[in-house]
Amino acid sequence: MDLFEYQGKQYLARYGVPVPEGAVATTPAEAVERAARIGYPVVVKAQVQVGGRGKAGGVRVAAGPAEAQAHAQAILGMDIRGHTVRRVWVEQASDIARELYASFTLDRGAKAHLAMVSARGGVEIEQVAAEDPHAIARLPINPVVGLDEAEALGLAGDAGLGPPLRHDVASVLLGLYRCFVEGDADLVEVNPLVVTSGGRVLALDAKVTLDDNASFRHPEWEDFKQAEELDERDRRARELGLQYVGLDGFVGIIANGAGLAMSTCDVVNQVGGKPANFLDIGGGASAEVMANALSVITSDPSVRSVFVNVFGGITRGEEVGHGIVSALRHSRIKVPMVVRLDGTNAAEGLEVLREVESDMVVVSSSMMGAARLAVQLALAGGKR
Ligand code: GDP
Ligand code: MN
């Protein structure tokens, strides 16, 4: 689960990371009221789960109530790279002397935690990595051993920070790492980590991704879940208990098992297509689950063809067939569909499908052949 900046900051604060004082508002009047408590100047910040809010005009400093009102008015409802702003975070403005960068992530390949610190914060870290890779100090951390004070100091030093700043940054790094480990996060990224003109080190932005597998030991995550804003497709899939991943291509993918769904994506890419999403119907899916899956996939306007790829183990072919037939009967599916059915009761499933086979519902016996067809049909159909 990805947190909004304001949630991320509140989470960081639990682990002793210094953050500016602030409050959430959903209306301009509320923003002014919050600002009055905090004291001017304040920063009004769009709360959307996408970076580059500053550049998009979603982060503005207000010197007094008139400005706070105007900024909140302008930012609420704003569209930032496809995300509508429903809340702003109003916080005490900081007088920034330097902008740094700090993050902790999982390096799955190395089976280690990875810390990254840079004195070049405030800009996208990918850009720094491309232009000046040496400006990013990296430290792999053995998760069993953890990070100690000397290592945190060394890391801050490697990023080019001299004393006394190095000590303050190291102490913030220890807090961030504690949040990452004890807080069960997969990512804790602070960009910028600022040094104020008064010499304080503060997390001015926060990107925190929590590991959903650990939610059982974090009752406090309940509040975060309440505020979660899912894309319409994600929300419907979740309601229906389906595992759904939205992507940005044009072929909708339904498969049984995440592994097969992912290799189906690979095959679609391999033959020149781009997956619009993938949906895993899991093992032993019923006709109803299959029909729901189709309705979620085809509700996405970017889907121009659907590729159903099922290798039946516990999932039975005829259930898949009945699900497709029922979906075609009950909802108006306007895009072509290619079905590849193999494994348990595949023959029975194909028999069921016979009654709906047409230009719009094509059966293919191989995964590669089906992928080619799905891509061809999508490209031939153009936009709906
Ligand atoms: P992002 O653009 O989505 O990453 O949003 P950030 O929270 O990182 O803010 C973008 C930029 O706005 C920061 O890099 C700062 O330069 C600026 N900014 C944010 N808060 C403050 C503040 O309190 N004071 C000042 N002067 N600038 C700020
Ligand atoms: Mn930022």
Short mmCIF file of C-alpha atoms and ligand atoms in Angstrom, two decimals:
data_model
loop_
_atom_site.label_atom_id
_atom_site.label_comp_id
_atom_site.label_asym_id
_atom_site.label_seq_id
_atom_site.Cartn_x
_atom_site.Cartn_y
_atom_site.Cartn_z
CA MET A 1 0.00 0.00 0.00
CA ASP A 2 1.34 3.41 -0.99
CA LEU A 3 0.84 6.20 1.50
CA PHE A 4 0.00 9.80 0.74
CA GLU A 5 2.68 12.30 1.71
CA TYR A 6 0.79 13.39 4.84
CA GLN A 7 0.38 9.79 5.99
CA GLY A 8 4.00 9.05 5.20
CA LYS A 9 5.10 12.01 7.31
CA GLN A 10 2.92 10.96 10.21
CA TYR A 11 4.39 7.48 9.92
CA LEU A 12 7.96 8.81 9.84
CA ALA A 13 7.25 10.93 12.89
CA ARG A 14 6.32 7.80 14.88
CA TYR A 15 9.90 6.68 14.43
CA GLY A 16 11.42 9.96 15.50
CA VAL A 17 12.06 11.46 12.07
CA PRO A 18 11.56 15.24 12.25
CA VAL A 19 8.81 16.53 9.95
CA PRO A 20 7.18 19.98 9.72
CA GLU A 21 3.95 20.44 11.66
CA GLY A 22 0.88 20.22 9.46
CA ALA A 23 -2.74 19.21 9.00
CA VAL A 24 -5.04 17.89 6.26
CA ALA A 25 -7.81 19.96 4.68
CA THR A 26 -10.47 19.11 2.13
CA THR A 27 -11.86 22.62 1.56
CA PRO A 28 -10.27 26.09 1.23
CA ALA A 29 -11.99 27.23 4.43
CA GLU A 30 -10.59 24.26 6.28
CA ALA A 31 -7.14 25.00 4.87
CA VAL A 32 -7.29 28.57 6.22
CA GLU A 33 -8.45 27.32 9.59
CA ARG A 34 -5.57 24.80 9.74
CA ALA A 35 -3.08 27.44 8.62
CA ALA A 36 -4.19 29.81 11.40
CA ARG A 37 -3.34 27.16 13.98
CA ILE A 38 0.00 26.33 12.42
CA GLY A 39 1.07 29.94 11.83
CA TYR A 40 2.14 31.63 8.60
CA PRO A 41 3.88 31.19 6.28
CA VAL A 42 2.49 27.78 5.36
CA VAL A 43 2.86 25.50 2.37
CA VAL A 44 -0.28 24.13 0.75
CA LYS A 45 0.47 20.76 -0.83
CA ALA A 46 -1.63 18.59 -3.13
CA GLN A 47 -2.06 15.06 -1.76
CA VAL A 48 -1.84 12.72 -4.72
CA GLN A 49 0.23 9.58 -5.10
CA VAL A 50 2.36 10.82 -7.93
CA GLY A 51 5.63 12.74 -7.97
CA GLY A 52 6.33 16.10 -9.55
CA ARG A 53 3.59 17.93 -7.67
CA GLY A 54 5.84 20.93 -7.25
CA LYS A 55 6.38 21.32 -10.99
CA ALA A 56 2.66 20.84 -11.63
CA GLY A 57 1.78 23.76 -9.35
CA GLY A 58 0.55 21.54 -6.55
CA VAL A 59 2.93 22.93 -3.88
CA ARG A 60 2.52 26.62 -3.01
CA VAL A 61 3.68 28.84 -0.18
CA ALA A 62 1.08 31.14 1.44
CA ALA A 63 2.06 34.20 3.47
CA GLY A 64 -1.40 34.83 4.88
CA PRO A 65 -5.04 33.69 4.92
CA ALA A 66 -5.95 35.21 1.54
CA GLU A 67 -3.17 33.29 -0.15
CA ALA A 68 -3.88 30.09 1.77
CA GLN A 69 -7.50 30.30 0.65
CA ALA A 70 -6.54 31.01 -2.98
CA HIS A 71 -3.91 28.26 -3.13
CA ALA A 72 -6.19 25.64 -1.59
CA GLN A 73 -8.94 26.69 -4.00
CA ALA A 74 -6.58 26.31 -6.95
CA ILE A 75 -5.06 23.01 -5.85
CA LEU A 76 -8.19 21.15 -4.67
CA GLY A 77 -9.76 19.48 -7.70
CA MET A 78 -6.62 19.97 -9.76
CA ASP A 79 -5.56 17.09 -12.00
CA ILE A 80 -1.95 16.08 -11.52
CA ARG A 81 -0.84 13.49 -14.07
CA GLY A 82 -4.20 11.78 -14.02
CA HIS A 83 -4.77 12.06 -10.26
CA THR A 84 -7.49 14.35 -8.93
CA VAL A 85 -6.54 16.27 -5.79
CA ARG A 86 -9.10 15.67 -3.02
CA ARG A 87 -7.02 16.78 -0.04
CA VAL A 88 -4.31 19.26 0.70
CA TRP A 89 -1.72 19.11 3.43
CA VAL A 90 -1.10 22.47 5.05
CA GLU A 91 2.22 22.67 6.80
CA GLN A 92 4.54 25.15 8.40
CA ALA A 93 6.79 26.51 5.65
CA SER A 94 10.47 25.73 6.00
CA ASP A 95 13.28 28.10 5.21
CA ILE A 96 15.36 25.81 3.03
CA ALA A 97 19.16 26.09 2.94
CA ARG A 98 19.92 22.72 1.30
CA GLU A 99 17.94 19.93 -0.29
CA LEU A 100 19.23 16.38 0.17
CA TYR A 101 17.89 12.96 -0.75
CA ALA A 102 17.58 9.81 1.36
CA SER A 103 15.90 6.46 0.76
CA PHE A 104 15.74 2.89 1.99
CA THR A 105 14.52 0.16 -0.31
CA LEU A 106 14.71 -3.58 -0.72
CA ASP A 107 17.34 -4.82 -3.11
CA ARG A 108 15.71 -8.14 -3.91
CA GLY A 109 18.56 -9.27 -6.14
CA ALA A 110 21.15 -8.75 -3.42
CA LYS A 111 18.79 -9.99 -0.68
CA ALA A 112 19.69 -6.84 1.22
CA HIS A 113 18.35 -3.47 2.19
CA LEU A 114 19.72 -0.59 0.19
CA ALA A 115 20.30 2.91 1.51
CA MET A 116 20.82 5.80 -0.87
CA VAL A 117 21.81 9.30 0.16
CA SER A 118 22.63 12.27 -1.99
CA ALA A 119 23.50 15.91 -1.46
CA ARG A 120 21.62 16.59 -4.69
CA GLY A 121 18.03 16.40 -3.46
CA GLY A 122 14.91 18.18 -4.63
CA VAL A 123 15.27 16.94 -8.20
CA GLU A 124 14.26 13.53 -9.47
CA ILE A 125 16.76 10.97 -8.27
CA GLU A 126 16.60 9.17 -11.63
CA GLN A 127 17.90 12.36 -13.20
CA VAL A 128 20.77 12.56 -10.69
CA ALA A 129 21.53 8.88 -11.30
CA ALA A 130 21.72 9.52 -15.04
CA GLU A 131 23.72 12.76 -14.92
CA ASP A 132 25.99 12.19 -11.99
CA PRO A 133 25.79 8.66 -10.56
CA HIS A 134 28.65 9.37 -8.15
CA ALA A 135 26.50 11.97 -6.44
CA ILE A 136 24.47 9.13 -4.90
CA ALA A 137 26.09 7.29 -2.01
CA ARG A 138 24.84 3.71 -1.71
CA LEU A 139 25.10 1.28 1.15
CA PRO A 140 23.83 -2.31 1.06
CA ILE A 141 22.63 -3.30 4.52
CA ASN A 142 22.49 -6.85 5.74
CA PRO A 143 18.91 -7.04 7.07
CA VAL A 144 19.95 -9.42 9.84
CA VAL A 145 22.57 -7.02 11.16
CA GLY A 146 20.91 -3.68 10.40
CA LEU A 147 22.39 -0.21 10.24
CA ASP A 148 24.50 1.22 13.05
CA GLU A 149 25.48 4.77 13.89
CA ALA A 150 28.99 4.53 12.46
CA GLU A 151 27.65 3.25 9.14
CA ALA A 152 25.01 5.97 9.00
CA LEU A 153 27.75 8.56 9.61
CA GLY A 154 29.90 6.98 6.93
CA LEU A 155 27.02 7.05 4.48
CA ALA A 156 26.32 10.74 5.12
CA GLY A 157 30.05 11.39 4.68
CA ASP A 158 30.11 9.45 1.39
CA ALA A 159 27.32 11.73 0.18
CA GLY A 160 29.70 14.64 0.73
CA LEU A 161 28.24 15.98 3.96
CA GLY A 162 30.75 17.39 6.41
CA PRO A 163 30.47 17.81 10.17
CA PRO A 164 28.34 18.92 12.00
CA LEU A 165 25.59 18.32 9.40
CA ARG A 166 26.78 14.75 8.92
CA HIS A 167 25.78 13.88 12.50
CA ASP A 168 22.28 15.30 12.21
CA VAL A 169 21.70 13.59 8.90
CA ALA A 170 23.01 10.29 10.29
CA SER A 171 20.56 10.46 13.14
CA VAL A 172 17.69 11.06 10.71
CA LEU A 173 18.94 8.13 8.60
CA LEU A 174 18.74 5.87 11.65
CA GLY A 175 15.15 7.00 12.22
CA LEU A 176 14.26 6.38 8.58
CA TYR A 177 15.80 2.93 8.72
CA ARG A 178 13.89 2.10 11.88
CA CYS A 179 10.69 3.18 10.13
CA PHE A 180 11.63 1.02 7.16
CA VAL A 181 12.30 -2.09 9.26
CA GLU A 182 9.98 -1.83 12.27
CA GLY A 183 7.37 -0.06 10.20
CA ASP A 184 7.40 -2.90 7.65
CA ALA A 185 7.89 -0.65 4.63
CA ASP A 186 9.19 -1.71 1.24
CA LEU A 187 10.20 1.85 0.48
CA VAL A 188 10.92 4.95 2.50
CA GLU A 189 12.03 7.85 0.34
CA VAL A 190 12.53 11.43 1.43
CA ASN A 191 13.11 13.93 -1.36
CA PRO A 192 13.93 16.51 -0.35
CA LEU A 193 15.40 15.95 3.07
CA VAL A 194 16.10 19.58 3.87
CA VAL A 195 18.49 21.49 6.01
CA THR A 196 16.84 24.70 7.15
CA SER A 197 18.65 28.01 7.47
CA GLY A 198 18.54 27.37 11.21
CA GLY A 199 20.40 24.07 10.69
CA ARG A 200 17.51 21.68 11.34
CA VAL A 201 17.21 18.52 9.24
CA LEU A 202 13.60 17.83 8.21
CA ALA A 203 11.75 15.39 5.97
CA LEU A 204 9.95 17.78 3.61
CA ASP A 205 8.42 15.10 1.46
CA ALA A 206 7.71 11.42 2.16
CA LYS A 207 7.08 8.47 -0.08
CA VAL A 208 6.31 5.36 1.92
CA THR A 209 5.16 2.01 0.59
CA LEU A 210 4.00 -0.45 3.22
CA ASP A 211 4.37 -4.20 2.86
CA ASP A 212 0.77 -5.44 2.83
CA ASN A 213 1.92 -8.86 4.02
CA ALA A 214 2.73 -7.29 7.38
CA SER A 215 -0.63 -5.61 7.88
CA PHE A 216 -1.65 -8.23 10.46
CA ARG A 217 0.79 -6.72 12.95
CA HIS A 218 -0.11 -3.10 12.26
CA PRO A 219 -3.62 -2.27 13.44
CA GLU A 220 -2.64 1.40 12.99
CA TRP A 221 -2.64 0.90 9.20
CA GLU A 222 -6.44 0.75 9.27
CA ASP A 223 -6.62 4.56 8.96
CA PHE A 224 -4.38 4.48 5.93
CA LYS A 225 -6.60 1.89 4.27
CA GLN A 226 -9.65 4.10 4.83
CA ALA A 227 -8.06 6.92 2.88
CA GLU A 228 -6.77 4.74 0.07
CA GLU A 229 -7.81 6.05 -3.34
CA LEU A 230 -7.90 3.22 -5.80
CA ASP A 231 -8.38 3.60 -9.48
CA GLU A 232 -11.92 2.59 -10.46
CA ARG A 233 -10.70 -0.65 -12.05
CA ASP A 234 -8.67 -1.58 -8.94
CA ARG A 235 -11.60 -0.81 -6.70
CA ARG A 236 -14.03 -3.04 -8.62
CA ALA A 237 -11.52 -5.86 -8.86
CA ARG A 238 -10.86 -5.70 -5.14
CA GLU A 239 -14.59 -5.71 -4.37
CA LEU A 240 -14.91 -8.83 -6.48
CA GLY A 241 -11.91 -10.43 -4.78
CA LEU A 242 -9.79 -10.50 -7.94
CA GLN A 243 -6.07 -9.88 -8.19
CA TYR A 244 -5.78 -7.04 -10.66
CA VAL A 245 -2.86 -5.00 -11.93
CA GLY A 246 -3.51 -1.96 -14.14
CA LEU A 247 -0.94 -1.26 -16.86
CA ASP A 248 -1.01 1.18 -19.73
CA GLY A 249 -1.20 -0.79 -22.96
CA PHE A 250 -4.19 -2.03 -24.97
CA VAL A 251 -4.51 -5.83 -24.54
CA GLY A 252 -6.50 -6.99 -21.50
CA ILE A 253 -5.14 -10.16 -19.94
CA ILE A 254 -6.93 -12.76 -17.85
CA ALA A 255 -5.02 -15.79 -16.65
CA ASN A 256 -5.13 -18.24 -13.78
CA GLY A 257 -2.19 -17.76 -11.46
CA ALA A 258 0.02 -14.70 -11.21
CA GLY A 259 2.93 -16.54 -12.81
CA LEU A 260 0.94 -17.38 -15.91
CA ALA A 261 -0.52 -13.85 -15.99
CA MET A 262 2.97 -12.38 -15.96
CA SER A 263 4.31 -14.70 -18.63
CA THR A 264 1.24 -13.87 -20.69
CA CYS A 265 2.23 -10.20 -20.42
CA ASP A 266 5.72 -11.12 -21.60
CA VAL A 267 4.37 -13.01 -24.60
CA VAL A 268 2.05 -10.14 -25.53
CA ASN A 269 5.02 -7.76 -25.38
CA GLN A 270 7.12 -10.18 -27.37
CA VAL A 271 4.70 -10.14 -30.29
CA GLY A 272 4.51 -6.37 -30.38
CA GLY A 273 1.54 -5.75 -28.09
CA LYS A 274 1.22 -3.92 -24.82
CA PRO A 275 -0.80 -5.26 -21.87
CA ALA A 276 -3.52 -2.89 -20.59
CA ASN A 277 -3.83 -4.82 -17.35
CA PHE A 278 -3.68 -8.28 -16.02
CA LEU A 279 -6.06 -10.12 -13.90
CA ASP A 280 -5.38 -13.33 -12.06
CA ILE A 281 -8.53 -15.37 -11.49
CA GLY A 282 -6.59 -17.71 -9.19
CA GLY A 283 -6.97 -21.43 -8.82
CA GLY A 284 -10.34 -23.15 -9.06
CA ALA A 285 -12.16 -20.11 -10.43
CA SER A 286 -15.89 -20.54 -11.03
CA ALA A 287 -17.87 -19.37 -14.02
CA GLU A 288 -18.98 -16.37 -11.95
CA VAL A 289 -15.39 -15.35 -11.19
CA MET A 290 -14.54 -15.63 -14.88
CA ALA A 291 -17.52 -13.49 -15.85
CA ASN A 292 -16.59 -10.87 -13.22
CA ALA A 293 -13.03 -10.84 -14.48
CA LEU A 294 -14.20 -10.14 -18.00
CA SER A 295 -16.44 -7.35 -16.85
CA VAL A 296 -13.60 -5.65 -14.92
CA ILE A 297 -11.16 -6.02 -17.80
CA THR A 298 -13.51 -4.73 -20.45
CA SER A 299 -14.68 -1.77 -18.37
CA ASP A 300 -11.26 -0.25 -19.08
CA PRO A 301 -11.65 1.92 -22.20
CA SER A 302 -8.04 1.37 -23.22
CA VAL A 303 -8.63 -2.36 -23.69
CA ARG A 304 -8.94 -3.14 -27.41
CA SER A 305 -8.83 -6.92 -27.19
CA VAL A 306 -8.86 -9.49 -24.40
CA PHE A 307 -6.58 -12.47 -24.13
CA VAL A 308 -7.90 -15.19 -21.83
CA ASN A 309 -5.10 -17.62 -21.07
CA VAL A 310 -6.03 -20.48 -18.78
CA PHE A 311 -4.03 -23.56 -18.04
CA GLY A 312 -6.39 -25.57 -15.92
CA GLY A 313 -5.12 -27.38 -12.87
CA ILE A 314 -7.75 -26.93 -10.20
CA THR A 315 -9.50 -24.50 -12.54
CA ARG A 316 -11.77 -26.48 -14.83
CA GLY A 317 -12.09 -25.65 -18.50
CA GLU A 318 -15.86 -25.81 -18.64
CA GLU A 319 -16.19 -23.29 -15.77
CA VAL A 320 -14.05 -20.87 -17.77
CA GLY A 321 -16.16 -21.54 -20.85
CA HIS A 322 -19.44 -20.99 -18.98
CA GLY A 323 -18.06 -17.79 -17.45
CA ILE A 324 -17.20 -16.40 -20.86
CA VAL A 325 -20.59 -17.35 -22.30
CA SER A 326 -22.38 -15.82 -19.35
CA ALA A 327 -20.34 -12.61 -19.54
CA LEU A 328 -21.15 -12.31 -23.24
CA ARG A 329 -24.84 -12.80 -22.50
CA HIS A 330 -25.11 -10.41 -19.61
CA SER A 331 -22.86 -7.55 -20.56
CA ARG A 332 -22.13 -5.91 -23.83
CA ILE A 333 -18.54 -6.77 -24.52
CA LYS A 334 -17.53 -4.82 -27.57
CA VAL A 335 -13.94 -5.91 -27.97
CA PRO A 336 -12.67 -9.12 -29.55
CA MET A 337 -11.51 -11.91 -27.31
CA VAL A 338 -8.97 -14.65 -27.87
CA VAL A 339 -9.19 -17.70 -25.64
CA ARG A 340 -6.49 -20.25 -25.07
CA LEU A 341 -7.64 -23.07 -22.86
CA ASP A 342 -5.46 -25.97 -21.84
CA GLY A 343 -5.22 -28.44 -18.95
CA THR A 344 -8.09 -29.83 -16.90
CA ASN A 345 -11.29 -30.25 -18.93
CA ALA A 346 -10.01 -28.04 -21.73
CA ALA A 347 -11.98 -30.06 -24.27
CA GLU A 348 -15.21 -29.56 -22.31
CA GLY A 349 -14.48 -25.85 -22.09
CA LEU A 350 -13.89 -25.53 -25.80
CA GLU A 351 -17.15 -27.40 -26.39
CA VAL A 352 -19.00 -24.83 -24.27
CA LEU A 353 -17.35 -22.01 -26.20
CA ARG A 354 -18.40 -23.43 -29.54
CA GLU A 355 -21.79 -21.69 -29.31
CA VAL A 356 -20.21 -18.25 -28.98
CA GLU A 357 -17.24 -18.66 -31.34
CA SER A 358 -17.22 -15.89 -33.92
CA ASP A 359 -15.02 -13.12 -35.29
CA MET A 360 -15.25 -11.63 -31.83
CA VAL A 361 -14.54 -14.78 -29.83
CA VAL A 362 -11.64 -16.71 -31.24
CA VAL A 363 -10.15 -19.88 -29.82
CA SER A 364 -6.48 -20.58 -30.25
CA SER A 365 -4.56 -23.64 -29.14
CA SER A 366 -1.17 -22.11 -28.45
CA MET A 367 -0.16 -19.32 -26.13
CA MET A 368 2.03 -17.62 -28.71
CA GLY A 369 -0.57 -17.96 -31.46
CA ALA A 370 -3.26 -16.57 -29.18
CA ALA A 371 -1.06 -13.63 -28.22
CA ARG A 372 -0.41 -12.80 -31.87
CA LEU A 373 -4.11 -12.93 -32.64
CA ALA A 374 -5.04 -10.79 -29.65
CA VAL A 375 -2.54 -8.14 -30.68
CA GLN A 376 -3.63 -8.27 -34.33
CA LEU A 377 -7.29 -7.92 -33.43
CA ALA A 378 -6.54 -5.04 -31.08
CA LEU A 379 -4.57 -3.17 -33.73
CA ALA A 380 -7.13 -3.90 -36.44
CA GLY A 381 -10.01 -2.73 -34.28
CA GLY A 382 -8.42 0.61 -33.56
CA LYS A 383 -10.06 2.74 -30.91
CA ARG A 384 -13.55 1.98 -29.82
P1 GDP B 1 7.05 16.81 -5.25
O1 GDP B 1 7.28 17.85 -6.30
O2 GDP B 1 5.80 16.04 -5.53
O3 GDP B 1 8.22 15.92 -5.04
O4 GDP B 1 6.76 17.61 -3.89
P2 GDP B 1 7.75 18.07 -2.71
O5 GDP B 1 7.06 17.87 -1.44
O6 GDP B 1 9.08 17.40 -2.83
O7 GDP B 1 7.91 19.61 -2.95
C1 GDP B 1 8.50 20.11 -4.15
C2 GDP B 1 9.40 21.28 -3.86
O8 GDP B 1 8.66 22.34 -3.27
C3 GDP B 1 10.51 20.98 -2.88
O9 GDP B 1 11.63 20.37 -3.49
C4 GDP B 1 10.82 22.35 -2.36
O10 GDP B 1 11.75 22.99 -3.21
C5 GDP B 1 9.50 23.08 -2.44
N1 GDP B 1 8.95 23.19 -1.07
C6 GDP B 1 8.20 22.27 -0.44
N2 GDP B 1 7.93 22.66 0.84
C7 GDP B 1 8.56 23.84 1.00
C8 GDP B 1 8.70 24.75 2.10
O11 GDP B 1 8.22 24.52 3.22
N3 GDP B 1 9.41 25.88 1.87
C9 GDP B 1 9.98 26.15 0.67
N4 GDP B 1 10.66 27.25 0.54
N5 GDP B 1 9.88 25.32 -0.38
C10 GDP B 1 9.19 24.18 -0.23
MN MN B 2 9.49 15.40 -3.55
#
